PDB file of C-alpha atoms in Angstrom:
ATOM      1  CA  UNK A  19     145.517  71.659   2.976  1.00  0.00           C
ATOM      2  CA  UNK A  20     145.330  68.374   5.683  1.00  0.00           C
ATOM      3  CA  UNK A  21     145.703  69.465   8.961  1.00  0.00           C
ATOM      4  CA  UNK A  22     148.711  67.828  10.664  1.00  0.00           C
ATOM      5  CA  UNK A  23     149.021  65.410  13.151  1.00  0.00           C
ATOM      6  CA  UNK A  24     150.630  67.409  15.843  1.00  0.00           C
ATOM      7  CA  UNK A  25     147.142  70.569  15.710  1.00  0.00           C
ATOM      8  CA  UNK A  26     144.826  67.130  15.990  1.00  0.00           C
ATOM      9  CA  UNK A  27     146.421  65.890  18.916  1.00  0.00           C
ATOM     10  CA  UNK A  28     146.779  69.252  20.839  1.00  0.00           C
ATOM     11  CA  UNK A  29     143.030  70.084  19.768  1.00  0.00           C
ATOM     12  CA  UNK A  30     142.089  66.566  21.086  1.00  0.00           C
ATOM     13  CA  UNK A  31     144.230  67.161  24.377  1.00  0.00           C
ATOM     14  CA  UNK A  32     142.155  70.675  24.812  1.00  0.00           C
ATOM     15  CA  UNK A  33     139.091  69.135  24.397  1.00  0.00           C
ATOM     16  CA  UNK A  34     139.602  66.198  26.311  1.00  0.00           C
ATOM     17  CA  UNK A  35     140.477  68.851  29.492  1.00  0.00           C
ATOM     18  CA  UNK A  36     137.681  70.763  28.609  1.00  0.00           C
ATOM     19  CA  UNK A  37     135.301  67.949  29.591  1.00  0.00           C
ATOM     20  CA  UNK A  38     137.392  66.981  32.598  1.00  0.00           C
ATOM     21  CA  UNK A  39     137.430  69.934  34.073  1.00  0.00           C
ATOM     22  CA  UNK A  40     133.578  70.784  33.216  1.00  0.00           C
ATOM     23  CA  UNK A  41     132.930  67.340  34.637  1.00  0.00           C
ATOM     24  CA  UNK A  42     135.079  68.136  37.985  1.00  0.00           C
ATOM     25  CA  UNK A  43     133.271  71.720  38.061  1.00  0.00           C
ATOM     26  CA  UNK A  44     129.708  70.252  37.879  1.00  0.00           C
ATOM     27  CA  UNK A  45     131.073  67.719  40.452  1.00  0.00           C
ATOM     28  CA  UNK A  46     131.957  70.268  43.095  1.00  0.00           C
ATOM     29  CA  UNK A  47     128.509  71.815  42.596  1.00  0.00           C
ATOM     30  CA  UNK A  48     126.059  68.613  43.781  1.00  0.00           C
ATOM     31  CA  UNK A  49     123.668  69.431  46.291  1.00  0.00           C
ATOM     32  CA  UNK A  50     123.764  68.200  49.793  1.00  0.00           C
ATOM     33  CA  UNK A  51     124.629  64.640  51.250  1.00  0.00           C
ATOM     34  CA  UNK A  52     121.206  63.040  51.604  1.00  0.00           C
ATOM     35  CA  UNK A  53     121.255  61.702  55.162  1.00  0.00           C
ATOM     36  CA  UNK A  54     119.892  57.955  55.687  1.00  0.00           C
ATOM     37  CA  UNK A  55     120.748  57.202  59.142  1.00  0.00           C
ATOM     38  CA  UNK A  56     118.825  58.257  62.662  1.00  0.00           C
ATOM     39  CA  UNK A  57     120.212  61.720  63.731  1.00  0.00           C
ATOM     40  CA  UNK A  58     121.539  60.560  67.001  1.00  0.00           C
ATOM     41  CA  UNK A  59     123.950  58.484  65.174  1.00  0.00           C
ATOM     42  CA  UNK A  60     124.651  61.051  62.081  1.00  0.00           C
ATOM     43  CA  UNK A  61     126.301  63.152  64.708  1.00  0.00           C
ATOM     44  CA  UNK A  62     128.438  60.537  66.790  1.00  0.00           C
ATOM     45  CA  UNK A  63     129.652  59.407  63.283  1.00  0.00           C
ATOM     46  CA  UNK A  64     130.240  62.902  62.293  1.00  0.00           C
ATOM     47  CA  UNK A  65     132.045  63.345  65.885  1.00  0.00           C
ATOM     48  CA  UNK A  66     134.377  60.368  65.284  1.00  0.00           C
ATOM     49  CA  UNK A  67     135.729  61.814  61.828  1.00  0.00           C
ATOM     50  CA  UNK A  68     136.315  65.166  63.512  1.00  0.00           C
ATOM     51  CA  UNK A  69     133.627  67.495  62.249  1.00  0.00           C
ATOM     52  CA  UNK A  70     131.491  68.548  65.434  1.00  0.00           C
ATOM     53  CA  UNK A  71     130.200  72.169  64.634  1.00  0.00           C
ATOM     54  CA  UNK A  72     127.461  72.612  62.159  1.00  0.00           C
ATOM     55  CA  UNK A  73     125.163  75.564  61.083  1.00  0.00           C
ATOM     56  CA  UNK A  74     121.131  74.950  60.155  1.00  0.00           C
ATOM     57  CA  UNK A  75     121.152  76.327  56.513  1.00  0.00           C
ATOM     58  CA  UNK A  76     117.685  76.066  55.190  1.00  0.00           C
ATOM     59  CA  UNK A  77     114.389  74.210  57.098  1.00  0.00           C
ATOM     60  CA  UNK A  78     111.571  73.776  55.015  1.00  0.00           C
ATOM     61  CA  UNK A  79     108.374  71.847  55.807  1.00  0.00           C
ATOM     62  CA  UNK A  80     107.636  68.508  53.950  1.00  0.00           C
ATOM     63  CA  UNK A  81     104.344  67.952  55.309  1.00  0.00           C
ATOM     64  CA  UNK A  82     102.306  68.627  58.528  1.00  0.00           C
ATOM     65  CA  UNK A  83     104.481  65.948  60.201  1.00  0.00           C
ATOM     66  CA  UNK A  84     108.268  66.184  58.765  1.00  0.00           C
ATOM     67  CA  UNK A  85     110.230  68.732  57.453  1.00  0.00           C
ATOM     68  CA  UNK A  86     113.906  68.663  55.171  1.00  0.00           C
ATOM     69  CA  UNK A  87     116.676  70.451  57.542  1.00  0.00           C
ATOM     70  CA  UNK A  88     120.355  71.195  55.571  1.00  0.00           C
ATOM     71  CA  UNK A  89     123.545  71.617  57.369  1.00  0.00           C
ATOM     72  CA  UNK A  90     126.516  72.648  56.330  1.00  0.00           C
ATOM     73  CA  UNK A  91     129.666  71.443  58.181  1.00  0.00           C
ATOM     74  CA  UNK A  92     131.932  74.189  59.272  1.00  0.00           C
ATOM     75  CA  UNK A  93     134.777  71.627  59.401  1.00  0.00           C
ATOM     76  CA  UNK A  94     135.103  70.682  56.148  1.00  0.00           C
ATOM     77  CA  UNK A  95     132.455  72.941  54.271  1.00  0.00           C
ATOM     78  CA  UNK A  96     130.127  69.984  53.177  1.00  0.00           C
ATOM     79  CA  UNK A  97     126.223  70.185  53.571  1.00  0.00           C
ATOM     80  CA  UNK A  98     123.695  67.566  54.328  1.00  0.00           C
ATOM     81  CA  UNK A  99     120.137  67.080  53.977  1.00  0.00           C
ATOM     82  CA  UNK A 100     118.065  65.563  56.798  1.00  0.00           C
ATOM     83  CA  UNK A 101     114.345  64.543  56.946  1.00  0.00           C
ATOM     84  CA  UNK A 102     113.137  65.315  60.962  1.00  0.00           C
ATOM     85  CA  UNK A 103     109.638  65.232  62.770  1.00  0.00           C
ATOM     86  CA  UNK A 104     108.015  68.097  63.727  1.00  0.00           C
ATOM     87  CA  UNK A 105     107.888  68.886  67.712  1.00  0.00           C
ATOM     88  CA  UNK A 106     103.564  67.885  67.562  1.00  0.00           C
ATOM     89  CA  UNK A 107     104.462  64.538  65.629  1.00  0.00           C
ATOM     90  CA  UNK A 108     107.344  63.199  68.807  1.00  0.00           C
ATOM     91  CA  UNK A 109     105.300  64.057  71.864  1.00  0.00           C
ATOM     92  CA  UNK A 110     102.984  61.532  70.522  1.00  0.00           C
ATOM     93  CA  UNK A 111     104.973  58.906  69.114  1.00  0.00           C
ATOM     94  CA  UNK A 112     108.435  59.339  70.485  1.00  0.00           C
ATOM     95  CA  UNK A 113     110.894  61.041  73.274  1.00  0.00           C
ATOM     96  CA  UNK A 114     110.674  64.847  73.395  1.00  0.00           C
ATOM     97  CA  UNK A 115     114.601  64.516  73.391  1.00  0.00           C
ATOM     98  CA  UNK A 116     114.756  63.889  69.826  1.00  0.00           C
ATOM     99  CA  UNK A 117     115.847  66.752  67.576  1.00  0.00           C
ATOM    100  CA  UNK A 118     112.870  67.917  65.856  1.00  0.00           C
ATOM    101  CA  UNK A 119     112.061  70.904  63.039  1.00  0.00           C
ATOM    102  CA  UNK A 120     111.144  73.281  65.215  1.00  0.00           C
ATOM    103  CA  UNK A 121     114.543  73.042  67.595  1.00  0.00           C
ATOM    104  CA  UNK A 122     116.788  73.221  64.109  1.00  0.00           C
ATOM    105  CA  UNK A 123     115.527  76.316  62.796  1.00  0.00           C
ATOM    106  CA  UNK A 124     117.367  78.230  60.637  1.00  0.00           C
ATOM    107  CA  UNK A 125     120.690  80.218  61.231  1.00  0.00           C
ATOM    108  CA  UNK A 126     121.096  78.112  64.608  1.00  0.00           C
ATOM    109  CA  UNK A 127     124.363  76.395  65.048  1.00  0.00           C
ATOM    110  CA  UNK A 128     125.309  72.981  66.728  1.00  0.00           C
ATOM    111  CA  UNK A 129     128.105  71.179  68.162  1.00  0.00           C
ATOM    112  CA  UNK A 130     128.738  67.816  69.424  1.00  0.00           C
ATOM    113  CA  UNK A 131     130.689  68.457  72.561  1.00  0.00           C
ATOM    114  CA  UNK A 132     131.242  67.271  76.125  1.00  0.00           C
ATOM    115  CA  UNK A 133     128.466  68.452  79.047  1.00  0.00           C
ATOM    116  CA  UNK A 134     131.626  71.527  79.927  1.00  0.00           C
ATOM    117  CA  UNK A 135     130.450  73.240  76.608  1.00  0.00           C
ATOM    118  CA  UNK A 136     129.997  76.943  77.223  1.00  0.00           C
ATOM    119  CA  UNK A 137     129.701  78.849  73.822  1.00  0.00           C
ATOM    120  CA  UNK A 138     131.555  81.912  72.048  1.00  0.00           C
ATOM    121  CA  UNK A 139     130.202  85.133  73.199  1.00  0.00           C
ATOM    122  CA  UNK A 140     127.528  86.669  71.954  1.00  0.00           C
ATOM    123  CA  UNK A 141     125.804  83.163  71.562  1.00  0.00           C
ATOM    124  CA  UNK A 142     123.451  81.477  74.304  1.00  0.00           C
ATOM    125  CA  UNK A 143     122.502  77.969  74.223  1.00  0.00           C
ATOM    126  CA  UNK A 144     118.876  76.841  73.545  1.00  0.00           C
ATOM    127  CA  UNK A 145     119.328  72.979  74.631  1.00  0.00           C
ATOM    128  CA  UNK A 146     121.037  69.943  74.901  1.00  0.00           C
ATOM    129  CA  UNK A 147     120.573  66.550  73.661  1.00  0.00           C
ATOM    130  CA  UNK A 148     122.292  63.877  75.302  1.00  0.00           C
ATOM    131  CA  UNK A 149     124.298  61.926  72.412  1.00  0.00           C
ATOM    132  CA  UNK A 150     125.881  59.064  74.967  1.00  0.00           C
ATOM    133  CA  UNK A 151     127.879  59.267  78.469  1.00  0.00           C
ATOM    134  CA  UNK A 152     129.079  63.019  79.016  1.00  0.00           C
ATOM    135  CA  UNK A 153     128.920  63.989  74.889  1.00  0.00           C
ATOM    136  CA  UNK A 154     126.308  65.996  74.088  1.00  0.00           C
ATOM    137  CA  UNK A 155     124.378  67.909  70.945  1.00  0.00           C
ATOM    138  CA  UNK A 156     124.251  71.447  71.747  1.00  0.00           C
ATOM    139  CA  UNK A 157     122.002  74.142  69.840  1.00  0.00           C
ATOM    140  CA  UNK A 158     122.768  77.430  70.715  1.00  0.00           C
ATOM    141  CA  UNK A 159     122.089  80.954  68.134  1.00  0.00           C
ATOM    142  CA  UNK A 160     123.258  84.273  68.334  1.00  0.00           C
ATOM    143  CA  UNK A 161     122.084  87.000  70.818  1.00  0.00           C
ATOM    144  CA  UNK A 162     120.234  89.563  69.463  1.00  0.00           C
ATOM    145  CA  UNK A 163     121.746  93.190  69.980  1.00  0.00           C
ATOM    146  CA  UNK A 164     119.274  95.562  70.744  1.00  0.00           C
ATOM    147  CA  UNK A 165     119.345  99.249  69.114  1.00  0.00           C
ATOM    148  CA  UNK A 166     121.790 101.614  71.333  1.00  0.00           C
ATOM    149  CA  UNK A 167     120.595 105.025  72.579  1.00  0.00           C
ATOM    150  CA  UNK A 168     117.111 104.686  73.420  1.00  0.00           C
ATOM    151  CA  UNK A 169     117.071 107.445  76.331  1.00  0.00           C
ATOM    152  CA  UNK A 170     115.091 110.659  76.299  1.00  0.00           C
ATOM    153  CA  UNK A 171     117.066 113.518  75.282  1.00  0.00           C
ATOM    154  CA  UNK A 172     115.790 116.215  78.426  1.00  0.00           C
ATOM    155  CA  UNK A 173     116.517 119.969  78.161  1.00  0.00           C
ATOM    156  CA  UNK A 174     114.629 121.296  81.513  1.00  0.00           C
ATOM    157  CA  UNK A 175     112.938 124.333  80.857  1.00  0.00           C
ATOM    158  CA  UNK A 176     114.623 127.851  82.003  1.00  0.00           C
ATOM    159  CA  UNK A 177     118.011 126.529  81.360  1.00  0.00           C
ATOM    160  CA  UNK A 178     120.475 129.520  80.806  1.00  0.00           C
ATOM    161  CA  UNK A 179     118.318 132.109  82.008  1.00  0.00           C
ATOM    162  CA  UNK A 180     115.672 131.837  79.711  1.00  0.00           C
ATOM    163  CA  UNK A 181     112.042 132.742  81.439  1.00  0.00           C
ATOM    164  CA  UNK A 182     108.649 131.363  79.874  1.00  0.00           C
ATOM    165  CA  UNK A 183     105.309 133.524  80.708  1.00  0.00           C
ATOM    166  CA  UNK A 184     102.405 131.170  79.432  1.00  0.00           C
ATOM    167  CA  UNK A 185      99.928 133.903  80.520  1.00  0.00           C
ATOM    168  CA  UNK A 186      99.093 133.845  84.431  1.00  0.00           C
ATOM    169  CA  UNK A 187     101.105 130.929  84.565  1.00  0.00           C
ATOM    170  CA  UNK A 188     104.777 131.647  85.278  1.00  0.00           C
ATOM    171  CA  UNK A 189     107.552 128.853  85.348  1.00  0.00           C
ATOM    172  CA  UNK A 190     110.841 129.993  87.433  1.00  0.00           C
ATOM    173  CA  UNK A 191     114.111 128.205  86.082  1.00  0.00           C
ATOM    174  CA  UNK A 192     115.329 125.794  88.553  1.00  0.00           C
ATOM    175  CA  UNK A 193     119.048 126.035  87.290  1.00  0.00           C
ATOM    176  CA  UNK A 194     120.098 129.972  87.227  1.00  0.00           C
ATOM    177  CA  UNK A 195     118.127 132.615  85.365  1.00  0.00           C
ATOM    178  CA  UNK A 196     115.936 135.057  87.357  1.00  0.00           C
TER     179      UNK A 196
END
């Protein structure tokens, strides 16, 4: 029995959407957006297309003088992958107001804002980079919440009439009791 025209075509159309769509799915899974250009300029570019808040994802040293920071927008969702110069490396060849590894550690957030920026609560600001005139880079992280409680739970002794006789020693209950 020859298979008929009609099954070829549809199995042809399946497959054909099978590899689109596989194509499309590895497509949405690439890594992050290698970034070329000085950081100064990454985030005024960034700025201008809208996207001004960004979290540190991942910072992982390279070598003794650079290390690979990843951001993720939280725009539009993308990431990016930056190469930056550890803190030791810029005091000795550049401006200490460069971003460097050690200021874009990991879980800290930034946004490109105006020198007004205060952040959401429960954040505090670590520093500012001046981008140009009045716009800023701002890295700030969340505050740690300490543990709650913490006091010392006190029962004074002879509370409720209660008398203690430790020999010749003999305590008298300040609060009622004999």
């Amino acid at each position: 029995m020859k298979p008929s025209k009609a099954g070829s075509y549809r199995s042809g159309r399946l497959r054909t959407f099978f590899l689109v769509s596989l194509l499309l799915l590895l497509l949405s899974c690439q890594g992050a957006k290698e970034v070329k250009i000085p950081t100064h300029e990454f985030f005024l570019k960034k700025y201008r297309e809208g996207v001004y808040r960004f979290k540190v994802i991942n910072n992982e040293p390279v070598n003794n003088k650079e290390c690979e920071v990843e951001l993720k927008d939280l725009i539009k969702g993308e990431k990016y992958r930056m190469k930056l110069k550890t803190r030791y490396y810029l005091e000795v060849s550049q401006s200490l107001e460069n971003v460097s590894c050690e200021l874009l550690s990991r879980g800290r957030y930034l946004e490109v804002a105006g020198d007004k920026f205060t952040p959401p609560s429960g954040f505090r600001i670590v520093q500012n980079i001046p981008l140009r005139d009045k716009l800023y880079l701002w890295v700030y992280e969340k505050v740690e919440k300490r543990a709650g409680g913490g006091g010392i739970f006190f029962i004074p002794w002879g509370v409720g009439g209660f008398d203690y006789d430790y020999g010749r020693y003999r305590t008298i209950p300040p609060y009622g009791g004999k």
